[in-house]
Every structure is written in C-alpha cells, then in structure tokens.
C-alpha cells in the first residue's frame, strides 16, 4: 500500500475535434463550472480531424478563469522544446499561472514523419525527452545568470537568453509505461501520467510501476513523494448499481473505487476522458467531493 499523502484533484480529458471547433471549448467551460481542477487535451498534430492542441489550450485559457490547462500529452517530436518553453511561459503568464505540461516521447512515428519529424528508436526517444526537459527548465530559470547552453544529441541550445519566466513553476508530467521512461520520470519529472486503459493488469499494474519510479527517484537523491501520480481514466455512469466492473455504476461507486486507488497506489490526480457534459458534471460535482471525503477519513483514522 502506497499513499504519498498528496491532496486529491480531478480533471477532464477532452478530444480536440476540428469539425465542431467550439465543442471542446464548451466542454472546458463545463469542466470549470463542474468544479474540476484541470482540463486537458490529447495532442496528435498529424491528425487532420483534430484542432491544434496548443492553439486550443490558448483559446480555452482566455475563455476560462480558474481551471488549469494541459496537453495530455504533448507530442514532443513535433514541438521543439525551446519554442515550447517560450509558449508555455507566455500562456502561463497570460492565464495567471494555470498551465501544466504533460509530455510524451512520441508513439505514432509514421504520422510524425509525415509532418516532417524524425523517427527515433525507443532509447533515443527517452534521451530526447530528457534533453527536452533540460531545455524547458533552463529557459524558465531566469534567476540563473548567463544564457542557456545545452549540447545534446537531439536538442542543442547555444546561448539562448532565458525567459520569460512563467507565472509559477510549471509542473512537467511524463506519459510513461516502460522501464526506461519510468526511471526517467523518477529522476526528473514532477508527475507521472499514464492511462488506465493502457495498463495490462488495470490498477494492479500501478504497484510495480510506482516502485520503479520510487527507486529511480531515491537513487537521484529525490523523495519519491516529489513525483505526483496522475491517472487518465474512463468508465460508465449508471443510475442503478453497476455491473461490478471498475468505474461502472453510480457516482458513489466511482468515488469508492477512486479512493481505493488513491490509498493503495498513491494516485492523486484523476482525469476523466469523456466528451459528455453529464459525465463531467457528475465527476466534478459528485465523485470528486465524495472521493476526497473518503480518502481524508481513512488518512485520519
């Protein structure tokens, strides 16, 4: 049982469809009204059926007031980290410190190549991601003197001026599943962002994956609790008792299962993948407060 003691928060994961350009924006507004803490969007720049995620995030930031905004996860091979650093800092300042970064090493390489990107082997993609995090943090570190100089195999910055500084320390969450990426997450990331549907054994997979992150964090001189644990999830709300499956049933059933995942596996951020306003309202207004109550009650006993 692993509970890192983090406060629970809840978010939405919305499809950035292009055929109804205001649809994802309305779902973001629904997320904010429902009391959710974060709205996020998948990022597949090679898909013509999707709007550009960063443009959508910027538009949503201007239409909302409180909710945090993130890519889930941003496609690093098609978003050069030096440019991404400037964009993220700028949006963070404009939005009053509401930007978070979810970043992935890349997966759909044929699409990436079609857009002018470079195919990388798995080990290369992990190294490129590590170099990118260094570029991002280096350009944000305006308290340090001198320009940024990074001589990487995949990303090189030769004397770029630092800044602008973001309005707050932008957390970097890595989408990771395999050992090299999990170890990288433990060494350098602020958060881990997998999807429940990609875990071979469901929530039970989280234990061994957490252990790899924790070991890497400790070896790097970090506290394992310094890495927050997030989880994309999906399910089905019903008006009656569910069929006994995970995240299938009433909002109370969802809250109990989420509280169990939080206490057993240390997950503190739960992000619902849904484009249904009713689901987002239930998740924010009923599931989130009840899950928080259950976790808090267990922690104080």
Tab-separated table of N, CA and C in Angstrom, residues 158-283:
chain	number	residue	atom	x	y	z
A	158	UNK	N	22.386	26.976	-28.024
A	158	UNK	CA	23.718	27.583	-27.981
A	158	UNK	C	23.634	29.064	-27.646
A	159	UNK	N	23.338	29.351	-26.376
A	159	UNK	CA	23.355	30.733	-25.934
A	159	UNK	C	22.022	31.441	-25.965
A	160	UNK	N	20.911	30.693	-25.893
A	160	UNK	CA	19.592	31.334	-25.867
A	160	UNK	C	19.397	32.094	-24.558
A	161	UNK	N	18.815	33.270	-24.642
A	161	UNK	CA	18.539	34.040	-23.442
A	161	UNK	C	17.393	33.393	-22.668
A	162	UNK	N	17.499	33.435	-21.357
A	162	UNK	CA	16.456	32.863	-20.510
A	162	UNK	C	15.223	33.772	-20.496
A	163	UNK	N	14.063	33.123	-20.282
A	163	UNK	CA	12.841	33.872	-20.133
A	163	UNK	C	11.951	33.786	-21.365
A	164	UNK	N	10.705	34.275	-21.205
A	164	UNK	CA	10.189	34.859	-19.969
A	164	UNK	C	9.961	33.797	-18.911
A	165	UNK	N	10.000	34.213	-17.656
A	165	UNK	CA	9.719	33.287	-16.567
A	165	UNK	C	8.224	33.018	-16.505
A	166	UNK	N	7.815	31.788	-16.314
A	166	UNK	CA	6.382	31.531	-16.133
A	166	UNK	C	5.879	32.163	-14.837
A	167	UNK	N	4.557	32.283	-14.726
A	167	UNK	CA	3.962	32.888	-13.532
A	167	UNK	C	4.123	32.000	-12.306
A	168	UNK	N	4.272	30.706	-12.510
A	168	UNK	CA	4.521	29.769	-11.410
A	168	UNK	C	5.404	28.651	-11.946
A	169	UNK	N	5.884	27.817	-11.060
A	169	UNK	CA	6.715	26.692	-11.511
A	169	UNK	C	5.831	25.702	-12.249
A	170	UNK	N	5.961	25.649	-13.554
A	170	UNK	CA	5.104	24.779	-14.354
A	170	UNK	C	5.499	23.321	-14.123
A	171	UNK	N	4.575	22.495	-13.626
A	171	UNK	CA	4.921	21.088	-13.435
A	171	UNK	C	4.980	20.342	-14.760
A	172	UNK	N	5.934	19.443	-14.868
A	172	UNK	CA	6.112	18.625	-16.061
A	172	UNK	C	5.755	17.186	-15.721
A	173	UNK	N	4.693	16.686	-16.362
A	173	UNK	CA	4.226	15.322	-16.152
A	173	UNK	C	4.584	14.483	-17.379
A	174	UNK	N	5.152	13.321	-17.169
A	174	UNK	CA	5.572	12.463	-18.277
A	174	UNK	C	4.619	11.290	-18.448
A	175	UNK	N	4.193	11.070	-19.688
A	175	UNK	CA	3.439	9.865	-20.010
A	175	UNK	C	4.421	8.715	-20.153
A	176	UNK	N	4.361	7.747	-19.245
A	176	UNK	CA	5.397	6.702	-19.200
A	176	UNK	C	4.789	5.357	-18.840
A	177	UNK	N	5.307	4.296	-19.480
A	177	UNK	CA	4.845	2.937	-19.207
A	177	UNK	C	5.993	1.939	-19.072
A	178	UNK	N	7.028	2.110	-19.847
A	178	UNK	CA	8.109	1.121	-19.878
A	178	UNK	C	9.237	1.528	-18.931
A	179	UNK	N	10.093	0.574	-18.586
A	179	UNK	CA	11.073	0.832	-17.521
A	179	UNK	C	11.938	2.068	-17.716
A	180	UNK	N	12.479	2.282	-18.925
A	180	UNK	CA	13.351	3.447	-19.109
A	180	UNK	C	12.611	4.753	-18.863
A	181	UNK	N	11.375	4.816	-19.339
A	181	UNK	CA	10.588	6.027	-19.136
A	181	UNK	C	10.174	6.179	-17.676
A	182	UNK	N	9.881	5.093	-17.015
A	182	UNK	CA	9.523	5.167	-15.595
A	182	UNK	C	10.712	5.638	-14.765
A	183	UNK	N	11.901	5.139	-15.095
A	183	UNK	CA	13.092	5.592	-14.369
A	183	UNK	C	13.355	7.078	-14.629
A	184	UNK	N	13.161	7.511	-15.870
A	184	UNK	CA	13.330	8.925	-16.183
A	184	UNK	C	12.333	9.770	-15.390
A	185	UNK	N	11.116	9.296	-15.286
A	185	UNK	CA	10.101	10.003	-14.509
A	185	UNK	C	10.562	10.176	-13.069
A	186	UNK	N	11.083	9.117	-12.489
A	186	UNK	CA	11.561	9.207	-11.109
A	186	UNK	C	12.724	10.160	-10.951
A	187	UNK	N	13.590	10.239	-11.955
A	187	UNK	CA	14.771	11.097	-11.856
A	187	UNK	C	14.447	12.574	-11.999
A	188	UNK	N	13.551	12.932	-12.941
A	188	UNK	CA	13.468	14.349	-13.294
A	188	UNK	C	12.060	14.930	-13.325
A	189	UNK	N	11.014	14.118	-13.339
A	189	UNK	CA	9.673	14.669	-13.584
A	189	UNK	C	9.006	15.160	-12.310
A	190	UNK	N	8.035	16.033	-12.507
A	190	UNK	CA	7.176	16.459	-11.402
A	190	UNK	C	5.997	15.511	-11.236
A	191	UNK	N	5.621	14.823	-12.301
A	191	UNK	CA	4.473	13.943	-12.216
A	191	UNK	C	4.524	12.835	-13.245
A	192	UNK	N	3.782	11.773	-12.952
A	192	UNK	CA	3.649	10.613	-13.842
A	192	UNK	C	2.218	10.567	-14.343
A	193	UNK	N	2.035	10.418	-15.672
A	193	UNK	CA	0.709	10.495	-16.267
A	193	UNK	C	0.448	9.329	-17.217
A	194	UNK	N	0.064	8.171	-16.691
A	194	UNK	CA	-0.359	7.060	-17.549
A	194	UNK	C	-1.881	7.073	-17.747
A	195	UNK	N	-2.348	6.189	-18.612
A	195	UNK	CA	-3.785	5.990	-18.824
A	195	UNK	C	-4.166	4.605	-18.339
A	196	UNK	N	-5.257	4.533	-17.592
A	196	UNK	CA	-5.685	3.261	-17.012
A	196	UNK	C	-5.906	2.196	-18.081
A	197	UNK	N	-6.444	2.609	-19.234
A	197	UNK	CA	-6.738	1.652	-20.290
A	197	UNK	C	-5.517	1.010	-20.907
A	198	UNK	N	-4.332	1.585	-20.702
A	198	UNK	CA	-3.095	1.032	-21.250
A	198	UNK	C	-2.325	0.190	-20.232
A	199	UNK	N	-2.850	0.050	-19.029
A	199	UNK	CA	-2.179	-0.751	-18.009
A	199	UNK	C	-2.611	-2.204	-18.153
A	200	UNK	N	-1.687	-3.118	-18.374
A	200	UNK	CA	-2.069	-4.501	-18.710
A	200	UNK	C	-2.892	-5.190	-17.639
A	201	UNK	N	-2.690	-4.873	-16.381
A	201	UNK	CA	-3.434	-5.502	-15.299
A	201	UNK	C	-4.323	-4.499	-14.566
A	202	UNK	N	-4.687	-3.424	-15.236
A	202	UNK	CA	-5.510	-2.414	-14.594
A	202	UNK	C	-4.762	-1.760	-13.447
A	203	UNK	N	-5.472	-1.321	-12.417
A	203	UNK	CA	-4.814	-0.646	-11.309
A	203	UNK	C	-3.697	-1.451	-10.657
A	204	UNK	N	-3.791	-2.774	-10.703
A	204	UNK	CA	-2.759	-3.610	-10.085
A	204	UNK	C	-1.388	-3.376	-10.706
A	205	UNK	N	-1.356	-2.915	-11.967
A	205	UNK	CA	-0.075	-2.631	-12.609
A	205	UNK	C	0.646	-1.464	-11.958
A	206	UNK	N	-0.095	-0.605	-11.267
A	206	UNK	CA	0.494	0.609	-10.722
A	206	UNK	C	1.546	0.323	-9.660
A	207	UNK	N	1.395	-0.774	-8.916
A	207	UNK	CA	2.315	-1.041	-7.802
A	207	UNK	C	3.752	-1.193	-8.286
A	208	UNK	N	3.969	-2.071	-9.260
A	208	UNK	CA	5.329	-2.302	-9.751
A	208	UNK	C	5.872	-1.085	-10.485
A	209	UNK	N	5.012	-0.363	-11.182
A	209	UNK	CA	5.465	0.823	-11.911
A	209	UNK	C	5.836	1.931	-10.934
A	210	UNK	N	5.045	2.099	-9.887
A	210	UNK	CA	5.396	3.051	-8.830
A	210	UNK	C	6.755	2.714	-8.218
A	211	UNK	N	6.987	1.440	-8.014
A	211	UNK	CA	8.245	1.017	-7.393
A	211	UNK	C	9.447	1.428	-8.247
A	212	UNK	N	9.315	1.293	-9.565
A	212	UNK	CA	10.416	1.699	-10.442
A	212	UNK	C	10.647	3.212	-10.375
A	213	UNK	N	9.567	3.970	-10.325
A	213	UNK	CA	9.696	5.421	-10.202
A	213	UNK	C	10.344	5.777	-8.872
A	214	UNK	N	9.890	5.141	-7.803
A	214	UNK	CA	10.413	5.447	-6.471
A	214	UNK	C	11.894	5.125	-6.353
A	215	UNK	N	12.287	3.984	-6.894
A	215	UNK	CA	13.694	3.595	-6.821
A	215	UNK	C	14.569	4.591	-7.582
A	216	UNK	N	14.109	5.011	-8.760
A	216	UNK	CA	14.879	5.975	-9.549
A	216	UNK	C	14.933	7.330	-8.853
A	217	UNK	N	13.842	7.725	-8.232
A	217	UNK	CA	13.835	8.999	-7.505
A	217	UNK	C	14.829	8.954	-6.345
A	218	UNK	N	14.804	7.892	-5.585
A	218	UNK	CA	15.715	7.768	-4.451
A	218	UNK	C	17.166	7.758	-4.902
A	219	UNK	N	17.444	7.044	-5.991
A	219	UNK	CA	18.811	6.988	-6.498
A	219	UNK	C	19.300	8.357	-6.967
A	220	UNK	N	18.351	9.213	-7.371
A	220	UNK	CA	18.714	10.565	-7.811
A	220	UNK	C	18.707	11.564	-6.662
A	221	UNK	N	18.502	11.071	-5.440
A	221	UNK	CA	18.502	11.952	-4.287
A	221	UNK	C	17.203	12.697	-4.073
A	222	UNK	N	16.135	12.181	-4.648
A	222	UNK	CA	14.823	12.815	-4.503
A	222	UNK	C	13.936	11.980	-3.592
A	223	UNK	N	12.969	12.627	-2.969
A	223	UNK	CA	11.943	11.912	-2.246
A	223	UNK	C	10.942	11.351	-3.268
A	224	UNK	N	10.573	10.083	-3.179
A	224	UNK	CA	9.573	9.554	-4.114
A	224	UNK	C	8.291	10.374	-4.153
A	225	UNK	N	7.915	10.953	-3.011
A	225	UNK	CA	6.692	11.753	-2.967
A	225	UNK	C	6.806	13.041	-3.768
A	226	UNK	N	8.017	13.387	-4.228
A	226	UNK	CA	8.175	14.578	-5.059
A	226	UNK	C	7.553	14.383	-6.436
A	227	UNK	N	7.286	13.139	-6.815
A	227	UNK	CA	6.664	12.826	-8.097
A	227	UNK	C	5.180	12.561	-7.851
A	228	UNK	N	4.327	13.444	-8.316
A	228	UNK	CA	2.893	13.208	-8.178
A	228	UNK	C	2.468	12.128	-9.164
A	229	UNK	N	1.401	11.433	-8.826
A	229	UNK	CA	0.924	10.319	-9.657
A	229	UNK	C	-0.477	10.662	-10.165
A	230	UNK	N	-0.615	10.752	-11.477
A	230	UNK	CA	-1.876	11.097	-12.121
A	230	UNK	C	-2.371	9.884	-12.898
A	231	UNK	N	-3.643	9.886	-13.261
A	231	UNK	CA	-4.181	8.738	-13.991
A	231	UNK	C	-5.340	9.191	-14.872
A	232	UNK	N	-5.193	8.951	-16.190
A	232	UNK	CA	-6.321	9.125	-17.102
A	232	UNK	C	-7.229	7.902	-16.974
A	233	UNK	N	-8.515	8.138	-16.907
A	233	UNK	CA	-9.437	7.017	-16.753
A	233	UNK	C	-10.726	7.273	-17.526
A	234	UNK	N	-11.483	6.204	-17.719
A	234	UNK	CA	-12.785	6.293	-18.372
A	234	UNK	C	-13.688	5.243	-17.749
A	235	UNK	N	-14.965	5.388	-17.970
A	235	UNK	CA	-15.916	4.444	-17.401
A	235	UNK	C	-17.321	4.797	-17.820
A	236	UNK	N	-18.283	4.264	-17.052
A	236	UNK	CA	-19.691	4.473	-17.406
A	236	UNK	C	-20.493	4.737	-16.140
A	237	UNK	N	-21.202	5.852	-16.145
A	237	UNK	CA	-22.099	6.151	-15.032
A	237	UNK	C	-23.456	5.504	-15.296
A	238	UNK	N	-24.028	4.910	-14.255
A	238	UNK	CA	-25.370	4.337	-14.344
A	238	UNK	C	-26.212	4.883	-13.203
A	239	UNK	N	-27.519	4.812	-13.368
A	239	UNK	CA	-28.424	5.305	-12.332
A	239	UNK	C	-28.633	4.288	-11.227
A	240	UNK	N	-28.405	3.024	-11.554
A	240	UNK	CA	-28.541	1.972	-10.554
A	240	UNK	C	-27.192	1.377	-10.223
A	241	UNK	N	-27.211	0.291	-9.464
A	241	UNK	CA	-25.969	-0.381	-9.106
A	241	UNK	C	-25.257	-0.838	-10.371
A	242	UNK	N	-23.971	-0.677	-10.386
A	242	UNK	CA	-23.187	-1.061	-11.549
A	242	UNK	C	-23.067	-2.562	-11.696
A	243	UNK	N	-22.423	-2.960	-12.772
A	243	UNK	CA	-22.257	-4.379	-13.032
A	243	UNK	C	-21.085	-4.993	-12.300
A	244	UNK	N	-20.542	-4.265	-11.343
A	244	UNK	CA	-19.428	-4.806	-10.584
A	244	UNK	C	-18.081	-4.516	-11.179
A	245	UNK	N	-18.057	-3.890	-12.374
A	245	UNK	CA	-16.795	-3.585	-13.012
A	245	UNK	C	-16.190	-2.302	-12.479
A	246	UNK	N	-14.938	-2.076	-12.842
A	246	UNK	CA	-14.243	-0.880	-12.413
A	246	UNK	C	-14.828	0.340	-13.113
A	247	UNK	N	-15.163	1.366	-12.332
A	247	UNK	CA	-15.706	2.629	-12.833
A	247	UNK	C	-16.923	2.394	-13.707
A	248	UNK	N	-17.819	1.601	-13.175
A	248	UNK	CA	-19.102	1.342	-13.828
A	248	UNK	C	-20.174	1.311	-12.746
A	249	UNK	N	-20.989	2.340	-12.707
A	249	UNK	CA	-22.025	2.393	-11.673
A	249	UNK	C	-22.367	3.811	-11.299
A	250	UNK	N	-22.881	3.963	-10.099
A	250	UNK	CA	-23.280	5.282	-9.608
A	250	UNK	C	-22.052	6.097	-9.189
A	251	UNK	N	-22.265	7.377	-8.980
A	251	UNK	CA	-21.148	8.241	-8.598
A	251	UNK	C	-20.525	7.800	-7.283
A	252	UNK	N	-21.326	7.270	-6.366
A	252	UNK	CA	-20.772	6.761	-5.106
A	252	UNK	C	-19.841	5.581	-5.352
A	253	UNK	N	-20.219	4.707	-6.300
A	253	UNK	CA	-19.361	3.573	-6.644
A	253	UNK	C	-18.021	4.069	-7.200
A	254	UNK	N	-18.103	5.045	-8.072
A	254	UNK	CA	-16.877	5.629	-8.631
A	254	UNK	C	-16.001	6.202	-7.519
A	255	UNK	N	-16.621	6.951	-6.615
A	255	UNK	CA	-15.855	7.609	-5.553
A	255	UNK	C	-15.140	6.586	-4.673
A	256	UNK	N	-15.812	5.497	-4.351
A	256	UNK	CA	-15.203	4.465	-3.513
A	256	UNK	C	-14.019	3.819	-4.225
A	257	UNK	N	-14.174	3.525	-5.509
A	257	UNK	CA	-13.088	2.891	-6.254
A	257	UNK	C	-11.908	3.845	-6.431
A	258	UNK	N	-12.194	5.104	-6.695
A	258	UNK	CA	-11.119	6.088	-6.839
A	258	UNK	C	-10.388	6.276	-5.520
A	259	UNK	N	-11.123	6.336	-4.418
A	259	UNK	CA	-10.473	6.463	-3.111
A	259	UNK	C	-9.572	5.268	-2.841
A	260	UNK	N	-10.012	4.092	-3.238
A	260	UNK	CA	-9.193	2.889	-3.044
A	260	UNK	C	-7.911	2.968	-3.870
A	261	UNK	N	-8.011	3.430	-5.115
A	261	UNK	CA	-6.821	3.572	-5.959
A	261	UNK	C	-5.873	4.608	-5.365
A	262	UNK	N	-6.430	5.690	-4.834
A	262	UNK	CA	-5.595	6.726	-4.231
A	262	UNK	C	-4.821	6.195	-3.034
A	263	UNK	N	-5.492	5.442	-2.188
A	263	UNK	CA	-4.865	4.965	-0.962
A	263	UNK	C	-3.926	3.785	-1.198
A	264	UNK	N	-4.258	2.935	-2.158
A	264	UNK	CA	-3.418	1.765	-2.422
A	264	UNK	C	-2.216	2.090	-3.296
A	265	UNK	N	-2.408	2.981	-4.268
A	265	UNK	CA	-1.379	3.171	-5.290
A	265	UNK	C	-0.871	4.601	-5.370
A	266	UNK	N	-1.297	5.473	-4.484
A	266	UNK	CA	-0.745	6.817	-4.417
A	266	UNK	C	-1.164	7.760	-5.521
A	267	UNK	N	-2.198	7.423	-6.276
A	267	UNK	CA	-2.672	8.321	-7.318
A	267	UNK	C	-3.402	9.493	-6.668
A	268	UNK	N	-3.045	10.702	-7.083
A	268	UNK	CA	-3.706	11.878	-6.509
A	268	UNK	C	-4.441	12.715	-7.550
A	269	UNK	N	-4.142	12.535	-8.836
A	269	UNK	CA	-4.835	13.267	-9.888
A	269	UNK	C	-5.602	12.306	-10.773
A	270	UNK	N	-6.907	12.483	-10.849
A	270	UNK	CA	-7.774	11.594	-11.630
A	270	UNK	C	-8.413	12.403	-12.748
A	271	UNK	N	-8.144	11.988	-13.998
A	271	UNK	CA	-8.535	12.762	-15.166
A	271	UNK	C	-9.489	11.919	-16.015
A	272	UNK	N	-10.736	12.369	-16.137
A	272	UNK	CA	-11.756	11.605	-16.838
A	272	UNK	C	-11.754	11.921	-18.326
A	273	UNK	N	-11.570	10.887	-19.137
A	273	UNK	CA	-11.661	11.018	-20.593
A	273	UNK	C	-13.123	10.885	-20.993
A	274	UNK	N	-13.743	11.995	-21.301
A	274	UNK	CA	-15.146	11.980	-21.720
A	274	UNK	C	-15.470	13.272	-22.433
A	275	UNK	N	-16.300	13.162	-23.460
A	275	UNK	CA	-16.806	14.328	-24.163
A	275	UNK	C	-18.296	14.518	-23.893
A	276	UNK	N	-18.770	13.916	-22.788
A	276	UNK	CA	-20.172	14.031	-22.401
A	276	UNK	C	-20.313	15.008	-21.236
A	277	UNK	N	-21.031	16.113	-21.415
A	277	UNK	CA	-21.182	17.077	-20.327
A	277	UNK	C	-21.741	16.464	-19.049
A	278	UNK	N	-22.685	15.535	-19.177
A	278	UNK	CA	-23.272	14.925	-17.982
A	278	UNK	C	-22.218	14.170	-17.182
A	279	UNK	N	-21.301	13.478	-17.864
A	279	UNK	CA	-20.233	12.754	-17.163
A	279	UNK	C	-19.322	13.725	-16.419
A	280	UNK	N	-18.968	14.818	-17.069
A	280	UNK	CA	-18.072	15.788	-16.441
A	280	UNK	C	-18.726	16.418	-15.212
A	281	UNK	N	-20.024	16.684	-15.304
A	281	UNK	CA	-20.727	17.242	-14.156
A	281	UNK	C	-20.775	16.264	-12.991
A	282	UNK	N	-21.078	15.016	-13.263
A	282	UNK	CA	-21.097	14.016	-12.196
A	282	UNK	C	-19.720	13.845	-11.574
A	283	UNK	N	-18.704	13.830	-12.417
A	283	UNK	CA	-17.347	13.621	-11.933
A	283	UNK	C	-16.915	14.765	-11.019
